[in-house]
Amino acid sequence: MADLSVNFCGIKAPNPFWLASAPPTDKAYNVERAFRAGWGGVVWKTLGEDGPPVVNVSGPRYGAVHGPDRRLLAFNNIELITDRPLEVNLREIAEMKRRWPDRAMVVSLMVPCEEDAWKRILPRVEATGADGIELNFGCPHGMSERGMGAAVGQVPEYVEMVTRWCKTHSRMPVIVKLTPNVTDVRKPAEAARRGGADAVSLINTINSIVGVDLERMVPSPHTDGKATHGGMCGPAVKPIALNMVAEIARSPATRGMPISGIGGIETWRDAAEFMALGAGTVQVCTAAMVYGFRIVQEMITGLEAFMDERGYARLDDFVGAAVPNVTDWQYLNLDYAVKAHIDQDLCIKCGRCHVACEDTSHQAITHLVNGVRHFEVIEEECVGCNLCATVCPIESCITMEPLVNALDKRTGRVVDGSYRNWTQHPNNPMAESAGKPLEPMEPAE
Amino acid sequence: MSTPPDIRAGRLASCDYAPAFSDLHEALDAHEARVAAERCLFCYDAPCITACPTSIDIPLFIRQITTGNARGAGKTILDANIFGGMCARVCPTETLCEEACVRNEAEGKPVLIGQLQRFATDAVMASGRPLYRRGAPNGTRIAVVGAGPAGLSCAHRLATLGHEVVVFDARAKAGGLNEHGIAAYKSTNDFAQAEVDWILSVGGIELRTGQALGRDFTLADLRRDFHAVFLGLGLQAVNALGIDGGGLSGVEDAVAFIETLRQTADLSTLPIGRRVVVVGGGMTAVDAAVQAKKLGAEEVTIVYRRGAEQMGASRYEQELALTAGVVVRHWARPLSVRGADGALTAVTFAGTAERDGRLVDTGETFELPADQLFRAIGQSFVPGPVAGESDVLDLEGGRIAVDAERRTSLAGVWAGGDCAAGGRDLTVVAVEDGKQAALSINRALLGFVPMAAE
C-alpha cells in the first residue's frame, strides 16, 4: 500500500490532505470532527491581533455559481478572519494539538504590518505547540482595506519584510499564502523565498462578483441592498491555481521551494494533479463546506489506489513529475501534428463537433455524406485543434491521433518525428541558428 | 355471481375515481425541468426537430428552459404548433421526437421532450398574458369546418395573419378529438377546453357550434360566401367488425365510449361492464381499455389480429395498458358474438397467423365471456356531407385528396387532419396540416406572407 505520509518543510502529517484556513477550521469542535474523519492536518482559521473581536456581516456571506443541477461550481465569501477571541483560539489550538499529535497543526496569522504586532503574537502561537504558521497575505476583501491580507501580498517588498520578521521572531516553519490577485504570482513567491519562507501555499481566493440579482439590481450576496466583491474558490478556480503552482514550481528563482496547493480540490484526482505540478501537500475548503468532512476518505483511498496502480511507493515519487513538461509556447514542437478521429461506433450523431468546427473553426467535419447524417473528419482541413473533442459529449469518441511517418494532408508535409520549435522556425525572423539549445538552459545553482 | 349482463355504474368508491383518472404524468416542477433540460445536447440539425411533424425547434426551447425563460420556450413551441400544450400530453413522443433523441444512443434514455414541452406551454397558459394578437384585418373571410386540432390550428394562424375566420363544428363543444376522443388521464383539469379558449382569445375567430356540414350548410354555400374554405372534418365512422353484432346490447364503439366518458362530469355515474373486451390495436383501443379498467371493470382484454409489433399503439401505450391490468391477446380476430336476452354474453375469436405476408385463420377458436365489447379497429371518413355537390372533391383511399400545401381538387378549398389522405391520424399532424393550409391560403389570397402578428 502506498505511503501517504508527508514531511512538508518539517511539518509531519499522515497524509497530504489538509483543511485550508477557513470556516471549517475556526474552532476545536470542527477540527475535532475533521481529524476524526481522517484529515492529515489543518490550517487554523486566521488569527488576528488581540483586542476587540472582528465583526462580520449578519447576513449572507457566501455567493455561488451553480450548474443547472445545483452542483456548486464556484463559491465566494465576504467573511473576515476569525471573529472569536484570540485567547479562546489559542487555547483550543493547544488542546487539539495535544489530542491529535500526529496531525499537522498550522496556524494562519494576519496582524498589521508592524514588526511589534508580529513579535507579540508569534510567541503565543508557538506556545500552543503548533507545527507551523501560515501568513495570510491573500484575503481579498475587508481585511485588505485595513492594510492586511492581499494588501500585503500584492507588494513583494512587504511579503519579504513580514516573512523575515516571522523567521526572526519564531522557530516555527513559515508558509506564505499567496494571493492570485496579482499579474505575476512568481514575484511575491520570490519575495517570500528572499524573506526566508519555508514554503508557499496558493492560491487564496480570487476577487469576484459571482452574479447580479437582476430583480434588485445588486450583486449577490448583498447586505441590506449593497454588495462588495468577495473571494472566489471552488472547482472553477482550479485551472488558475494549477497554472500558478506550475509557474512557481518551474521558475528558476523559486524552484524546489515546498508548495501547498490550494484551489478547487474536490477529489483525489484534483489533488494528484496539483502534486504532479509540484505541490507537496494540498489544502481543501470548498469541497468540505459543500459535502462535509468525510470526502477525505475518497481522497485518501483514491490517491492510494492511483499510486499503487502506478507503482509510486511514496508521494515524493511523483510530486513534481509533470513540472519538466511545462514549458513556454516557443519551445513546443511545431513539426508535431495530430488529426481528430471520430469513432463511428461511439458517435451518437449530435452534430456538436460539426457545428463547432463549421461555425468557429476550420470547417473540417462533415454533416452529411451522400445525403446521410454522418460526422467525419476532413483531414485536408483539420488542424488538430481539439475543439471537436472538447465539445463532444461522449468520452473517447473523438480522439486526437498523432501523425507518425505520415502525410499531413492539410500541409502536404510528411510528419517524420522531427523537432522544430518557434525559436528555430523559418517563419520567425528572430529564429536562432541551428545548434542553439532547444530548451531553456538549466539555471546555475 | 351476478347474471349477465353485468354493466353498472359506481364500481369504485366515489372517492377513488379522481385518483384513478388523475394526470398520467405529474407535471415537472422548475427544478426537475432544469435537470431534465440540461440533458439536451443542443444538437446541430437536431434529429428531434426532423422527427416532429410540426418541426418545433426543440433544442432551442429546451435551452430557453435552462435559462429560466419558460415563456420564451413556450413561444418557440407555440409558434410552430399552437396545440403544443395538448401535443405535450398526447403525442406518442416515444415514436417521434424522443425516439430520435441522440441521448438514446448515449444512455438509452431520451431527453424528456414531451414533459419539458408541457412545462413550457403550461408556463405560457398560467401567465395569462397573450402571446399572439390578431393581425390587422385584410378584408378576407375564411370558413373553417371542424373545430378540432386541424381546424383551430388553421384558424389561429389565419387570424394572426389578418384574416377573419368563422369556425363551424357539428358538436356543442369545440376541440374535436382533444375534447372528445382521448383518454381523460391525458387531459386533466379540462385542459382541452382551456387550450381552445386560449387559442380563440387571439380574436378574429367566430365559433359556431352545432352547425353540421351537409345538414345546416353546404360546401357550395361556403365557397360562395367565403374567400377560402378549410375542411378539418375528422373521421365520423367507426369501422365495422366484419361480424354481425346481432343487435345485442353491450356492443359499442370505443370512440363513443371515450366521448361519453370525457363529457361525463361524475364518472361514478358511468356504467361499465364487469368483463370488457376491446377489439383493435391502436391508441383508441388502449384508451378505451385502460379507462374501462379505471372505471372498475374486473377483466379487460384487448384482442388484436396481429402481433405487438404491428399494433398502432406505441410500445409505451401497450405497456401503459399492461400496467393498468389490461390483458392483451395478439393474433386473433372476432368471429361471432353470443348473447342472452338481447344482451352480449361472450365473443368468439379465431386464431390468426401470417402466412406469406397474408393474415390467415389458424383454425383454432376461443371464447371470451364479455358484458361489453368495444370496437376500436379504426375510423373512416364519411364523404356524405361533401358529396352530392356540383363540384366533387377527389378522394384518395377513402379520404380527401390533398397536395403538399393541403389544397384539395376544388379551387379555394383546403383540407387537413384525419379527413385528408396521407396523414398519420395524429393530433400533431393535424396541427401541422392546419398551419400549412393557413399559410397556403394566405399565399393564395394575398400573394405573399406577411409577418404574423405577435
mmCIF file of N, CA and C in Angstrom, chain B residues 157-206:
data_model
loop_
_atom_site.group_PDB
_atom_site.id
_atom_site.type_symbol
_atom_site.label_atom_id
_atom_site.label_comp_id
_atom_site.label_asym_id
_atom_site.label_seq_id
_atom_site.Cartn_x
_atom_site.Cartn_y
_atom_site.Cartn_z
ATOM 1 N N ARG B 157 -53.759 30.532 -37.079
ATOM 2 C CA ARG B 157 -52.717 31.096 -37.944
ATOM 3 C C ARG B 157 -53.319 32.148 -38.874
ATOM 4 N N LEU B 158 -54.480 31.836 -39.415
ATOM 5 C CA LEU B 158 -55.143 32.793 -40.303
ATOM 6 C C LEU B 158 -55.452 34.094 -39.568
ATOM 7 N N ALA B 159 -55.911 33.984 -38.317
ATOM 8 C CA ALA B 159 -56.258 35.184 -37.552
ATOM 9 C C ALA B 159 -55.037 36.065 -37.328
ATOM 10 N N THR B 160 -53.892 35.422 -37.013
ATOM 11 C CA THR B 160 -52.690 36.234 -36.779
ATOM 12 C C THR B 160 -52.232 36.894 -38.070
ATOM 13 N N LEU B 161 -52.641 36.324 -39.199
ATOM 14 C CA LEU B 161 -52.241 36.895 -40.497
ATOM 15 C C LEU B 161 -53.260 37.921 -40.997
ATOM 16 N N GLY B 162 -54.297 38.188 -40.187
ATOM 17 C CA GLY B 162 -55.225 39.259 -40.537
ATOM 18 C C GLY B 162 -56.484 38.818 -41.251
ATOM 19 N N HIS B 163 -56.722 37.523 -41.331
ATOM 20 C CA HIS B 163 -57.942 37.038 -41.967
ATOM 21 C C HIS B 163 -59.051 36.906 -40.923
ATOM 22 N N GLU B 164 -60.264 37.145 -41.344
ATOM 23 C CA GLU B 164 -61.414 36.941 -40.471
ATOM 24 C C GLU B 164 -61.854 35.495 -40.654
ATOM 25 N N VAL B 165 -62.078 34.791 -39.557
ATOM 26 C CA VAL B 165 -62.333 33.356 -39.649
ATOM 27 C C VAL B 165 -63.649 32.995 -38.954
ATOM 28 N N VAL B 166 -64.430 32.142 -39.610
ATOM 29 C CA VAL B 166 -65.605 31.555 -38.961
ATOM 30 C C VAL B 166 -65.376 30.047 -38.890
ATOM 31 N N VAL B 167 -65.454 29.514 -37.685
ATOM 32 C CA VAL B 167 -65.239 28.078 -37.493
ATOM 33 C C VAL B 167 -66.582 27.409 -37.189
ATOM 34 N N PHE B 168 -66.909 26.392 -37.962
ATOM 35 C CA PHE B 168 -68.145 25.629 -37.751
ATOM 36 C C PHE B 168 -67.810 24.280 -37.132
ATOM 37 N N ASP B 169 -68.634 23.850 -36.180
ATOM 38 C CA ASP B 169 -68.443 22.494 -35.664
ATOM 39 C C ASP B 169 -69.797 21.889 -35.344
ATOM 40 N N ALA B 170 -69.930 20.626 -35.699
ATOM 41 C CA ALA B 170 -71.219 19.944 -35.530
ATOM 42 C C ALA B 170 -71.547 19.712 -34.058
ATOM 43 N N ARG B 171 -70.488 19.544 -33.250
ATOM 44 C CA ARG B 171 -70.737 19.263 -31.836
ATOM 45 C C ARG B 171 -71.015 20.549 -31.069
ATOM 46 N N ALA B 172 -71.395 20.355 -29.802
ATOM 47 C CA ALA B 172 -71.722 21.511 -28.962
ATOM 48 C C ALA B 172 -70.462 22.193 -28.445
ATOM 49 N N LYS B 173 -69.367 21.420 -28.390
ATOM 50 C CA LYS B 173 -68.128 21.964 -27.850
ATOM 51 C C LYS B 173 -67.019 21.869 -28.879
ATOM 52 N N ALA B 174 -66.168 22.862 -28.902
ATOM 53 C CA ALA B 174 -65.014 22.830 -29.802
ATOM 54 C C ALA B 174 -63.936 21.928 -29.205
ATOM 55 N N GLY B 175 -62.959 21.591 -30.013
ATOM 56 C CA GLY B 175 -61.819 20.803 -29.519
ATOM 57 C C GLY B 175 -61.609 19.515 -30.282
ATOM 58 N N GLY B 176 -62.672 19.038 -30.941
ATOM 59 C CA GLY B 176 -62.519 17.805 -31.714
ATOM 60 C C GLY B 176 -62.094 16.658 -30.831
ATOM 61 N N LEU B 177 -61.176 15.848 -31.347
ATOM 62 C CA LEU B 177 -60.763 14.676 -30.579
ATOM 63 C C LEU B 177 -60.051 15.054 -29.289
ATOM 64 N N ASN B 178 -59.447 16.234 -29.222
ATOM 65 C CA ASN B 178 -58.823 16.648 -27.964
ATOM 66 C C ASN B 178 -59.851 16.676 -26.843
ATOM 67 N N GLU B 179 -61.048 17.097 -27.214
ATOM 68 C CA GLU B 179 -62.104 17.217 -26.220
ATOM 69 C C GLU B 179 -62.881 15.913 -26.069
ATOM 70 N N HIS B 180 -63.014 15.188 -27.165
ATOM 71 C CA HIS B 180 -63.928 14.046 -27.160
ATOM 72 C C HIS B 180 -63.259 12.687 -27.334
ATOM 73 N N GLY B 181 -62.035 12.663 -27.815
ATOM 74 C CA GLY B 181 -61.523 11.380 -28.285
ATOM 75 C C GLY B 181 -60.308 10.803 -27.595
ATOM 76 N N ILE B 182 -59.764 11.481 -26.589
ATOM 77 C CA ILE B 182 -58.568 10.896 -25.951
ATOM 78 C C ILE B 182 -58.854 10.611 -24.490
ATOM 79 N N ALA B 183 -58.000 9.787 -23.925
ATOM 80 C CA ALA B 183 -58.235 9.345 -22.546
ATOM 81 C C ALA B 183 -58.212 10.529 -21.585
ATOM 82 N N ALA B 184 -59.073 10.444 -20.584
ATOM 83 C CA ALA B 184 -59.231 11.550 -19.633
ATOM 84 C C ALA B 184 -57.938 11.846 -18.872
ATOM 85 N N TYR B 185 -57.180 10.783 -18.575
ATOM 86 C CA TYR B 185 -55.970 10.989 -17.767
ATOM 87 C C TYR B 185 -54.842 11.654 -18.547
ATOM 88 N N LYS B 186 -55.067 11.891 -19.847
ATOM 89 C CA LYS B 186 -54.059 12.621 -20.624
ATOM 90 C C LYS B 186 -54.391 14.109 -20.717
ATOM 91 N N SER B 187 -55.587 14.456 -20.312
ATOM 92 C CA SER B 187 -56.011 15.853 -20.421
ATOM 93 C C SER B 187 -56.848 16.201 -19.208
ATOM 94 N N THR B 188 -56.159 16.345 -18.085
ATOM 95 C CA THR B 188 -56.885 16.592 -16.834
ATOM 96 C C THR B 188 -57.217 18.074 -16.683
ATOM 97 N N ASN B 189 -58.028 18.357 -15.689
ATOM 98 C CA ASN B 189 -58.414 19.741 -15.377
ATOM 99 C C ASN B 189 -58.993 20.478 -16.562
ATOM 100 N N ASP B 190 -59.719 19.757 -17.394
ATOM 101 C CA ASP B 190 -60.390 20.374 -18.534
ATOM 102 C C ASP B 190 -59.395 21.140 -19.414
ATOM 103 N N PHE B 191 -58.211 20.560 -19.559
ATOM 104 C CA PHE B 191 -57.169 21.265 -20.313
ATOM 105 C C PHE B 191 -57.586 21.533 -21.756
ATOM 106 N N ALA B 192 -58.300 20.576 -22.360
ATOM 107 C CA ALA B 192 -58.655 20.740 -23.767
ATOM 108 C C ALA B 192 -59.459 22.018 -23.993
ATOM 109 N N GLN B 193 -60.449 22.269 -23.111
ATOM 110 C CA GLN B 193 -61.244 23.485 -23.283
ATOM 111 C C GLN B 193 -60.439 24.733 -22.950
ATOM 112 N N ALA B 194 -59.594 24.650 -21.934
ATOM 113 C CA ALA B 194 -58.753 25.799 -21.585
ATOM 114 C C ALA B 194 -57.861 26.174 -22.765
ATOM 115 N N GLU B 195 -57.349 25.162 -23.446
ATOM 116 C CA GLU B 195 -56.467 25.410 -24.586
ATOM 117 C C GLU B 195 -57.259 26.027 -25.751
ATOM 118 N N VAL B 196 -58.469 25.493 -25.984
ATOM 119 C CA VAL B 196 -59.314 26.060 -27.042
ATOM 120 C C VAL B 196 -59.609 27.533 -26.739
ATOM 121 N N ASP B 197 -59.971 27.807 -25.483
ATOM 122 C CA ASP B 197 -60.269 29.192 -25.110
ATOM 123 C C ASP B 197 -59.063 30.091 -25.336
ATOM 124 N N TRP B 198 -57.883 29.582 -24.984
ATOM 125 C CA TRP B 198 -56.662 30.369 -25.143
ATOM 126 C C TRP B 198 -56.391 30.634 -26.636
ATOM 127 N N ILE B 199 -56.605 29.605 -27.450
ATOM 128 C CA ILE B 199 -56.359 29.774 -28.893
ATOM 129 C C ILE B 199 -57.342 30.788 -29.485
ATOM 130 N N LEU B 200 -58.606 30.691 -29.070
ATOM 131 C CA LEU B 200 -59.612 31.602 -29.618
ATOM 132 C C LEU B 200 -59.438 33.025 -29.103
ATOM 133 N N SER B 201 -58.737 33.171 -27.984
ATOM 134 C CA SER B 201 -58.605 34.501 -27.387
ATOM 135 C C SER B 201 -57.774 35.444 -28.254
ATOM 136 N N VAL B 202 -57.162 34.909 -29.293
ATOM 137 C CA VAL B 202 -56.389 35.768 -30.189
ATOM 138 C C VAL B 202 -57.299 36.803 -30.863
ATOM 139 N N GLY B 203 -58.577 36.440 -31.003
ATOM 140 C CA GLY B 203 -59.519 37.374 -31.651
ATOM 141 C C GLY B 203 -59.607 37.133 -33.140
ATOM 142 N N GLY B 204 -60.734 37.589 -33.712
ATOM 143 C CA GLY B 204 -60.893 37.447 -35.162
ATOM 144 C C GLY B 204 -61.410 36.090 -35.582
ATOM 145 N N ILE B 205 -61.740 35.240 -34.605
ATOM 146 C CA ILE B 205 -62.267 33.911 -34.917
ATOM 147 C C ILE B 205 -63.665 33.791 -34.305
ATOM 148 N N GLU B 206 -64.646 33.557 -35.165
ATOM 149 C CA GLU B 206 -66.008 33.348 -34.669
ATOM 150 C C GLU B 206 -66.288 31.852 -34.657
#
